[in-house]
PDB file of C-alpha atoms in Angstrom:
ATOM      1  CA  MET E 215       0.000   0.000   0.000  1.00  0.00           C
ATOM      2  CA  LEU E 216       1.817   3.114  -1.246  1.00  0.00           C
ATOM      3  CA  GLN E 217       0.843   6.332   0.554  1.00  0.00           C
ATOM      4  CA  ASP E 218       1.831   9.712  -0.851  1.00  0.00           C
ATOM      5  CA  THR E 219       0.586  13.262  -1.383  1.00  0.00           C
ATOM      6  CA  THR E 220       0.121  14.858  -4.816  1.00  0.00           C
ATOM      7  CA  GLU E 221      -0.324  18.569  -5.512  1.00  0.00           C
ATOM      8  CA  PHE E 222      -2.528  19.865  -8.343  1.00  0.00           C
ATOM      9  CA  THR E 223      -2.021  23.523  -9.333  1.00  0.00           C
ATOM     10  CA  TYR E 224      -4.422  25.663 -11.374  1.00  0.00           C
ATOM     11  CA  GLN E 225      -4.716  29.130 -12.877  1.00  0.00           C
ATOM     12  CA  ARG E 226      -8.167  30.567 -12.185  1.00  0.00           C
ATOM     13  CA  ARG E 227      -9.758  34.004 -12.271  1.00  0.00           C
ATOM     14  CA  ASN E 228     -11.260  33.257  -8.870  1.00  0.00           C
ATOM     15  CA  PRO E 229      -8.661  31.104  -7.081  1.00  0.00           C
ATOM     16  CA  HIS E 230     -10.596  31.282  -3.807  1.00  0.00           C
ATOM     17  CA  ALA E 231     -13.259  29.044  -5.379  1.00  0.00           C
ATOM     18  CA  VAL E 232     -10.638  26.297  -5.670  1.00  0.00           C
ATOM     19  CA  GLY E 233      -8.373  26.930  -2.695  1.00  0.00           C
ATOM     20  CA  PHE E 234      -4.625  27.102  -2.177  1.00  0.00           C
ATOM     21  CA  THR E 235      -1.823  24.621  -1.567  1.00  0.00           C
ATOM     22  CA  LYS E 236       1.128  26.678  -0.334  1.00  0.00           C
ATOM     23  CA  SER E 237       2.842  30.048  -0.133  1.00  0.00           C
ATOM     24  CA  VAL E 238       6.030  30.463  -2.186  1.00  0.00           C
ATOM     25  CA  ASN E 239       8.794  33.050  -2.436  1.00  0.00           C
ATOM     26  CA  SER E 240       8.329  35.190  -5.562  1.00  0.00           C
ATOM     27  CA  GLY E 241      11.433  37.383  -5.312  1.00  0.00           C
ATOM     28  CA  ARG E 242      11.979  40.798  -3.757  1.00  0.00           C
ATOM     29  CA  ASP E 243      10.237  44.136  -4.121  1.00  0.00           C
ATOM     30  CA  LYS E 244      11.916  47.511  -4.764  1.00  0.00           C
ATOM     31  CA  GLN E 245      12.801  47.759  -1.085  1.00  0.00           C
ATOM     32  CA  GLU E 246      14.476  44.312  -1.267  1.00  0.00           C
ATOM     33  CA  ARG E 247      11.786  42.767   0.932  1.00  0.00           C
ATOM     34  CA  LEU E 248      10.797  39.184   0.230  1.00  0.00           C
ATOM     35  CA  ARG E 249       7.507  38.760  -1.600  1.00  0.00           C
ATOM     36  CA  HIS E 250       5.254  35.732  -1.327  1.00  0.00           C
ATOM     37  CA  HIS E 251       2.244  34.521  -3.261  1.00  0.00           C
ATOM     38  CA  THR E 252      -0.163  31.676  -2.688  1.00  0.00           C
ATOM     39  CA  VAL E 253      -0.502  28.866  -5.226  1.00  0.00           C
ATOM     40  CA  CYS E 254      -4.014  27.955  -6.378  1.00  0.00           C
ATOM     41  CA  GLY E 255      -4.742  24.238  -6.263  1.00  0.00           C
ATOM     42  CA  ILE E 256      -5.746  21.190  -4.258  1.00  0.00           C
ATOM     43  CA  LEU E 257      -3.876  18.398  -2.510  1.00  0.00           C
ATOM     44  CA  MET E 258      -4.598  14.687  -2.805  1.00  0.00           C
ATOM     45  CA  HIS E 259      -3.360  12.057  -0.369  1.00  0.00           C
ATOM     46  CA  SER E 260      -3.887   8.536  -1.677  1.00  0.00           C
ATOM     47  CA  SER E 261      -3.178   4.908  -0.813  1.00  0.00           C
ATOM     48  CA  LEU E 262      -2.404   2.908  -3.945  1.00  0.00           C
ATOM     49  CA  ALA E 263      -2.660  -0.869  -3.620  1.00  0.00           C
ATOM     50  CA  VAL E 264      -0.045  -2.782  -5.616  1.00  0.00           C
ATOM     51  CA  THR E 265       1.072  -6.415  -5.701  1.00  0.00           C
ATOM     52  CA  LEU E 266       4.582  -7.547  -4.763  1.00  0.00           C
ATOM     53  CA  ASP E 267       5.361  -7.497  -8.497  1.00  0.00           C
ATOM     54  CA  GLY E 268       4.296  -3.850  -8.762  1.00  0.00           C
ATOM     55  CA  LEU E 269       0.944  -4.445 -10.462  1.00  0.00           C
ATOM     56  CA  PRO E 270      -1.434  -1.592  -9.462  1.00  0.00           C
ATOM     57  CA  LEU E 271      -4.797  -2.750  -8.106  1.00  0.00           C
ATOM     58  CA  GLY E 272      -6.403   0.638  -7.466  1.00  0.00           C
ATOM     59  CA  LEU E 273      -6.881   3.236  -4.742  1.00  0.00           C
ATOM     60  CA  ALA E 274      -7.846   1.918  -1.330  1.00  0.00           C
ATOM     61  CA  ALA E 275      -8.158   5.377   0.249  1.00  0.00           C
ATOM     62  CA  VAL E 276      -8.037   8.988  -0.917  1.00  0.00           C
ATOM     63  CA  LYS E 277      -8.433  12.436   0.650  1.00  0.00           C
ATOM     64  CA  PHE E 278      -8.649  15.890  -1.019  1.00  0.00           C
ATOM     65  CA  TRP E 279      -8.175  19.271   0.653  1.00  0.00           C
ATOM     66  CA  SER E 280      -6.804  22.798   0.239  1.00  0.00           C
ATOM     67  CA  ARG E 281      -5.293  25.324   2.625  1.00  0.00           C
ATOM     68  CA  ASP E 282      -6.339  28.811   3.624  1.00  0.00           C
ATOM     69  CA  LYS E 283      -3.887  29.804   6.385  1.00  0.00           C
ATOM     70  CA  PHE E 284      -0.273  30.710   5.620  1.00  0.00           C
ATOM     71  CA  LYS E 285       0.539  33.934   7.444  1.00  0.00           C
ATOM     72  CA  GLY E 286       2.513  33.325  10.617  1.00  0.00           C
ATOM     73  CA  THR E 287       2.811  29.539  10.252  1.00  0.00           C
ATOM     74  CA  ALA E 288       6.615  29.614  10.005  1.00  0.00           C
ATOM     75  CA  GLN E 289       6.901  31.711  13.174  1.00  0.00           C
ATOM     76  CA  LEU E 290       4.463  29.396  14.938  1.00  0.00           C
ATOM     77  CA  LYS E 291       6.575  26.333  14.113  1.00  0.00           C
ATOM     78  CA  ARG E 292       9.605  27.991  15.704  1.00  0.00           C
ATOM     79  CA  LYS E 293       7.689  28.650  18.933  1.00  0.00           C
ATOM     80  CA  ILE E 294       5.879  25.316  19.323  1.00  0.00           C
ATOM     81  CA  ASN E 295       7.428  21.852  19.548  1.00  0.00           C
ATOM     82  CA  PRO E 296       5.509  19.972  16.800  1.00  0.00           C
ATOM     83  CA  THR E 297       5.874  16.645  18.632  1.00  0.00           C
ATOM     84  CA  ARG E 298       3.718  18.033  21.467  1.00  0.00           C
ATOM     85  CA  VAL E 299       0.845  19.035  19.174  1.00  0.00           C
ATOM     86  CA  PRO E 300      -1.947  16.399  19.063  1.00  0.00           C
ATOM     87  CA  ILE E 301      -1.939  14.521  15.764  1.00  0.00           C
ATOM     88  CA  GLU E 302      -5.692  15.088  15.466  1.00  0.00           C
ATOM     89  CA  THR E 303      -5.093  18.828  14.898  1.00  0.00           C
ATOM     90  CA  LYS E 304      -2.406  18.416  12.207  1.00  0.00           C
ATOM     91  CA  GLU E 305      -2.507  17.650   8.489  1.00  0.00           C
ATOM     92  CA  SER E 306      -0.493  14.512   9.268  1.00  0.00           C
ATOM     93  CA  ILE E 307      -3.741  12.901  10.443  1.00  0.00           C
ATOM     94  CA  ARG E 308      -4.363  12.069   6.765  1.00  0.00           C
ATOM     95  CA  TRP E 309      -1.799   9.259   6.998  1.00  0.00           C
ATOM     96  CA  LEU E 310      -3.751   7.658   9.831  1.00  0.00           C
ATOM     97  CA  GLU E 311      -7.132   8.198   8.167  1.00  0.00           C
ATOM     98  CA  ASN E 312      -5.929   6.525   4.972  1.00  0.00           C
ATOM     99  CA  LEU E 313      -4.426   3.701   6.983  1.00  0.00           C
ATOM    100  CA  ARG E 314      -7.738   3.013   8.715  1.00  0.00           C
ATOM    101  CA  GLN E 315      -9.763   3.395   5.517  1.00  0.00           C
ATOM    102  CA  SER E 316      -7.600   1.058   3.431  1.00  0.00           C
ATOM    103  CA  VAL E 317      -7.445  -1.590   6.160  1.00  0.00           C
ATOM    104  CA  GLY E 318     -11.230  -1.406   6.553  1.00  0.00           C
ATOM    105  CA  LEU E 319     -11.763  -1.767   2.816  1.00  0.00           C
ATOM    106  CA  LEU E 320      -9.399  -4.678   2.224  1.00  0.00           C
ATOM    107  CA  GLY E 321     -10.255  -6.564   5.400  1.00  0.00           C
ATOM    108  CA  GLN E 322      -6.921  -8.425   5.635  1.00  0.00           C
ATOM    109  CA  PRO E 323      -4.568  -6.099   7.541  1.00  0.00           C
ATOM    110  CA  ASP E 324      -1.960  -8.793   8.189  1.00  0.00           C
ATOM    111  CA  ARG E 325      -1.358  -9.110   4.421  1.00  0.00           C
ATOM    112  CA  CYS E 326      -0.784  -5.377   3.858  1.00  0.00           C
ATOM    113  CA  ILE E 327       2.454  -3.395   4.058  1.00  0.00           C
ATOM    114  CA  HIS E 328       1.974   0.378   4.139  1.00  0.00           C
ATOM    115  CA  VAL E 329       4.887   2.236   2.539  1.00  0.00           C
ATOM    116  CA  GLY E 330       5.601   5.916   3.188  1.00  0.00           C
ATOM    117  CA  ASP E 331       8.309   8.524   2.631  1.00  0.00           C
ATOM    118  CA  ARG E 332       9.990  10.614   5.322  1.00  0.00           C
ATOM    119  CA  GLU E 333       6.844  12.704   5.824  1.00  0.00           C
ATOM    120  CA  SER E 334       5.172   9.628   7.338  1.00  0.00           C
ATOM    121  CA  ASP E 335       7.881   9.173   9.974  1.00  0.00           C
ATOM    122  CA  PHE E 336       5.822   9.906  13.077  1.00  0.00           C
ATOM    123  CA  TYR E 337       5.175   7.722  16.089  1.00  0.00           C
ATOM    124  CA  GLU E 338       1.383   7.694  15.920  1.00  0.00           C
ATOM    125  CA  LEU E 339       1.543   5.820  12.616  1.00  0.00           C
ATOM    126  CA  TYR E 340       3.772   3.157  14.154  1.00  0.00           C
ATOM    127  CA  CYS E 341       1.324   2.610  16.995  1.00  0.00           C
ATOM    128  CA  LEU E 342      -1.760   2.546  14.765  1.00  0.00           C
ATOM    129  CA  THR E 343      -0.313  -0.191  12.547  1.00  0.00           C
ATOM    130  CA  ARG E 344       0.207  -2.323  15.635  1.00  0.00           C
ATOM    131  CA  GLU E 345      -3.341  -1.582  16.813  1.00  0.00           C
ATOM    132  CA  LEU E 346      -4.793  -2.564  13.423  1.00  0.00           C
ATOM    133  CA  GLY E 347      -2.592  -5.638  13.058  1.00  0.00           C
ATOM    134  CA  THR E 348      -0.954  -4.449   9.851  1.00  0.00           C
ATOM    135  CA  HIS E 349       2.607  -3.568   8.765  1.00  0.00           C
ATOM    136  CA  PHE E 350       4.611  -0.567   7.542  1.00  0.00           C
ATOM    137  CA  VAL E 351       7.903   0.453   5.927  1.00  0.00           C
ATOM    138  CA  VAL E 352       8.923   4.096   6.387  1.00  0.00           C
ATOM    139  CA  ARG E 353      12.029   6.022   5.367  1.00  0.00           C
ATOM    140  CA  THR E 354      13.013   7.738   8.598  1.00  0.00           C
ATOM    141  CA  VAL E 355      14.074  11.303   9.266  1.00  0.00           C
ATOM    142  CA  VAL E 356      13.916  11.319  13.093  1.00  0.00           C
ATOM    143  CA  ASP E 357      16.715   9.741  15.148  1.00  0.00           C
ATOM    144  CA  ARG E 358      14.535   8.415  17.976  1.00  0.00           C
ATOM    145  CA  LEU E 359      15.478   7.361  21.477  1.00  0.00           C
ATOM    146  CA  ALA E 360      16.056   3.631  21.789  1.00  0.00           C
ATOM    147  CA  GLY E 361      16.734   0.895  24.342  1.00  0.00           C
ATOM    148  CA  SER E 362      16.685   2.240  27.887  1.00  0.00           C
ATOM    149  CA  GLY E 363      16.544   5.834  26.670  1.00  0.00           C
ATOM    150  CA  ASP E 364      20.235   6.667  27.058  1.00  0.00           C
ATOM    151  CA  HIS E 365      20.994   6.517  23.316  1.00  0.00           C
ATOM    152  CA  THR E 366      19.363   6.839  19.896  1.00  0.00           C
ATOM    153  CA  ILE E 367      18.667   4.452  17.023  1.00  0.00           C
ATOM    154  CA  LEU E 368      21.574   5.832  15.004  1.00  0.00           C
ATOM    155  CA  ALA E 369      24.002   5.313  17.884  1.00  0.00           C
ATOM    156  CA  GLU E 370      22.878   1.697  18.328  1.00  0.00           C
ATOM    157  CA  MET E 371      23.115   0.989  14.602  1.00  0.00           C
ATOM    158  CA  ARG E 372      26.757   2.127  14.475  1.00  0.00           C
ATOM    159  CA  ASP E 373      27.770  -1.083  16.257  1.00  0.00           C
ATOM    160  CA  VAL E 374      25.850  -3.361  13.862  1.00  0.00           C
ATOM    161  CA  GLU E 375      27.935  -5.279  11.338  1.00  0.00           C
ATOM    162  CA  THR E 376      27.320  -5.095   7.594  1.00  0.00           C
ATOM    163  CA  VAL E 377      25.460  -8.211   6.427  1.00  0.00           C
ATOM    164  CA  GLY E 378      25.457  -7.580   2.685  1.00  0.00           C
ATOM    165  CA  ARG E 379      25.742  -5.134  -0.201  1.00  0.00           C
ATOM    166  CA  HIS E 380      23.138  -3.904  -2.657  1.00  0.00           C
ATOM    167  CA  LEU E 381      23.599  -2.139  -5.998  1.00  0.00           C
ATOM    168  CA  ILE E 382      21.192   0.650  -6.979  1.00  0.00           C
ATOM    169  CA  GLU E 383      21.032   3.307  -9.696  1.00  0.00           C
ATOM    170  CA  VAL E 384      20.791   6.959  -8.629  1.00  0.00           C
ATOM    171  CA  ARG E 385      19.589   9.621 -11.063  1.00  0.00           C
ATOM    172  CA  ALA E 386      21.060  13.101 -10.574  1.00  0.00           C
ATOM    173  CA  ASP E 387      19.320  16.414 -11.322  1.00  0.00           C
ATOM    174  CA  THR E 388      21.190  16.404 -14.645  1.00  0.00           C
ATOM    175  CA  ASP E 389      19.548  13.043 -15.509  1.00  0.00           C
ATOM    176  CA  GLU E 390      22.921  11.319 -15.213  1.00  0.00           C
ATOM    177  CA  VAL E 391      22.542   7.788 -13.802  1.00  0.00           C
ATOM    178  CA  THR E 392      25.184   6.490 -11.386  1.00  0.00           C
ATOM    179  CA  LYS E 393      25.515   3.026  -9.878  1.00  0.00           C
ATOM    180  CA  VAL E 394      25.908   3.071  -6.105  1.00  0.00           C
ATOM    181  CA  HIS E 395      26.891   0.203  -3.792  1.00  0.00           C
ATOM    182  CA  LEU E 396      25.150   0.287  -0.399  1.00  0.00           C
ATOM    183  CA  ASN E 397      26.232  -1.519   2.760  1.00  0.00           C
ATOM    184  CA  ILE E 398      23.237  -3.182   4.447  1.00  0.00           C
ATOM    185  CA  ARG E 399      22.780  -3.437   8.221  1.00  0.00           C
ATOM    186  CA  PHE E 400      19.672  -4.305  10.220  1.00  0.00           C
ATOM    187  CA  LYS E 401      18.624  -4.915  13.810  1.00  0.00           C
ATOM    188  CA  ARG E 402      15.522  -5.357  15.938  1.00  0.00           C
ATOM    189  CA  ILE E 403      15.452  -2.348  18.276  1.00  0.00           C
ATOM    190  CA  ARG E 404      13.331  -1.162  21.175  1.00  0.00           C
ATOM    191  CA  VAL E 405      12.108   2.251  19.959  1.00  0.00           C
ATOM    192  CA  LEU E 406      10.776   4.784  22.468  1.00  0.00           C
ATOM    193  CA  SER E 407       7.966   7.266  21.939  1.00  0.00           C
ATOM    194  CA  PRO E 408       8.710  11.032  21.914  1.00  0.00           C
ATOM    195  CA  ILE E 409       9.244  12.425  25.406  1.00  0.00           C
ATOM    196  CA  GLY E 410       6.080  14.527  25.241  1.00  0.00           C
ATOM    197  CA  LYS E 411       3.952  11.504  24.283  1.00  0.00           C
ATOM    198  CA  LYS E 412       5.223   8.791  26.622  1.00  0.00           C
ATOM    199  CA  LYS E 413       1.987   8.705  28.621  1.00  0.00           C
ATOM    200  CA  ARG E 414      -0.074   8.083  25.497  1.00  0.00           C
ATOM    201  CA  TYR E 415       2.079   5.784  23.355  1.00  0.00           C
ATOM    202  CA  PRO E 416       4.099   2.694  24.368  1.00  0.00           C
ATOM    203  CA  ALA E 417       7.614   1.680  23.346  1.00  0.00           C
ATOM    204  CA  LEU E 418       7.703  -0.593  20.291  1.00  0.00           C
ATOM    205  CA  ASP E 419      10.023  -3.341  19.088  1.00  0.00           C
ATOM    206  CA  LEU E 420      10.735  -2.462  15.447  1.00  0.00           C
ATOM    207  CA  THR E 421      13.189  -3.532  12.765  1.00  0.00           C
ATOM    208  CA  VAL E 422      15.645  -0.884  11.586  1.00  0.00           C
ATOM    209  CA  ILE E 423      17.465  -1.180   8.247  1.00  0.00           C
ATOM    210  CA  HIS E 424      20.329   1.073   7.205  1.00  0.00           C
ATOM    211  CA  ALA E 425      21.553   1.008   3.605  1.00  0.00           C
ATOM    212  CA  VAL E 426      24.449   3.459   3.330  1.00  0.00           C
ATOM    213  CA  GLU E 427      27.069   4.212   0.684  1.00  0.00           C
ATOM    214  CA  PRO E 428      30.413   3.747   2.521  1.00  0.00           C
ATOM    215  CA  ASN E 429      32.500   6.297   0.594  1.00  0.00           C
ATOM    216  CA  PRO E 430      30.317   8.764  -1.319  1.00  0.00           C
ATOM    217  CA  PRO E 431      32.203  11.003  -3.766  1.00  0.00           C
ATOM    218  CA  ALA E 432      32.516  14.705  -3.063  1.00  0.00           C
ATOM    219  CA  GLY E 433      29.618  16.760  -4.353  1.00  0.00           C
ATOM    220  CA  ARG E 434      26.998  14.021  -4.279  1.00  0.00           C
ATOM    221  CA  ASN E 435      23.831  14.629  -2.300  1.00  0.00           C
ATOM    222  CA  ALA E 436      24.320  12.579   0.879  1.00  0.00           C
ATOM    223  CA  SER E 437      20.678  11.481   1.002  1.00  0.00           C
ATOM    224  CA  SER E 438      20.946   9.818  -2.430  1.00  0.00           C
ATOM    225  CA  GLY E 439      23.295   7.213  -0.995  1.00  0.00           C
ATOM    226  CA  SER E 440      21.756   6.813   2.449  1.00  0.00           C
ATOM    227  CA  TYR E 441      18.503   4.998   3.212  1.00  0.00           C
ATOM    228  CA  ARG E 442      17.342   4.551   6.796  1.00  0.00           C
ATOM    229  CA  LEU E 443      14.183   2.481   7.046  1.00  0.00           C
ATOM    230  CA  ILE E 444      12.043   1.355   9.951  1.00  0.00           C
ATOM    231  CA  LEU E 445       9.412  -1.344   9.706  1.00  0.00           C
ATOM    232  CA  ARG E 446       7.002  -3.538  11.557  1.00  0.00           C
TER     233      ARG E 446
END
């Protein structure tokens, strides 16, 4: 089950009838102040069901929305710890809603693996998959506390031996394709919930996989040769 968000942009005489997706920098004015404009459009978050061979079966869940508040959001993020904000009040709730909807539609949660990018790396999703009896694979961005709480996942993974190598092709912005060898390490780790959510969410035993290019050449984007996954 592949979850992702798609943005549709439009040019309309009355953009308010459609809605907006984001605010972008449009250069500077005569006084060298930054200018911003809102982009007309809608957002779609979907769950695409595919077989292990990549054959698409259709959408198991979908959600459409637009935004109307942009002013002051950047300043607000700097003042408030986002991990302490209830998931029910954030746009991230769409990941959980799609998870519930797709599991309810298919009726066999133990046979489903929900795949998400780094935007889906939040603890509530981990806990919901356990509650629903389903599975997930997420590319992580947060280095979470692990074990007894005196270290993080990344620190624990540094002591794990490489168990194999995998060859992938990486496409640069110039469309140049490069072959990259990744060292593979994995371990079952006790992952702890964020400090502000310990009372609500339990610790989980999850599998962590690190696939990292050992000696990336100078100038290459580090993320193109580094994949940190977590799964249940």
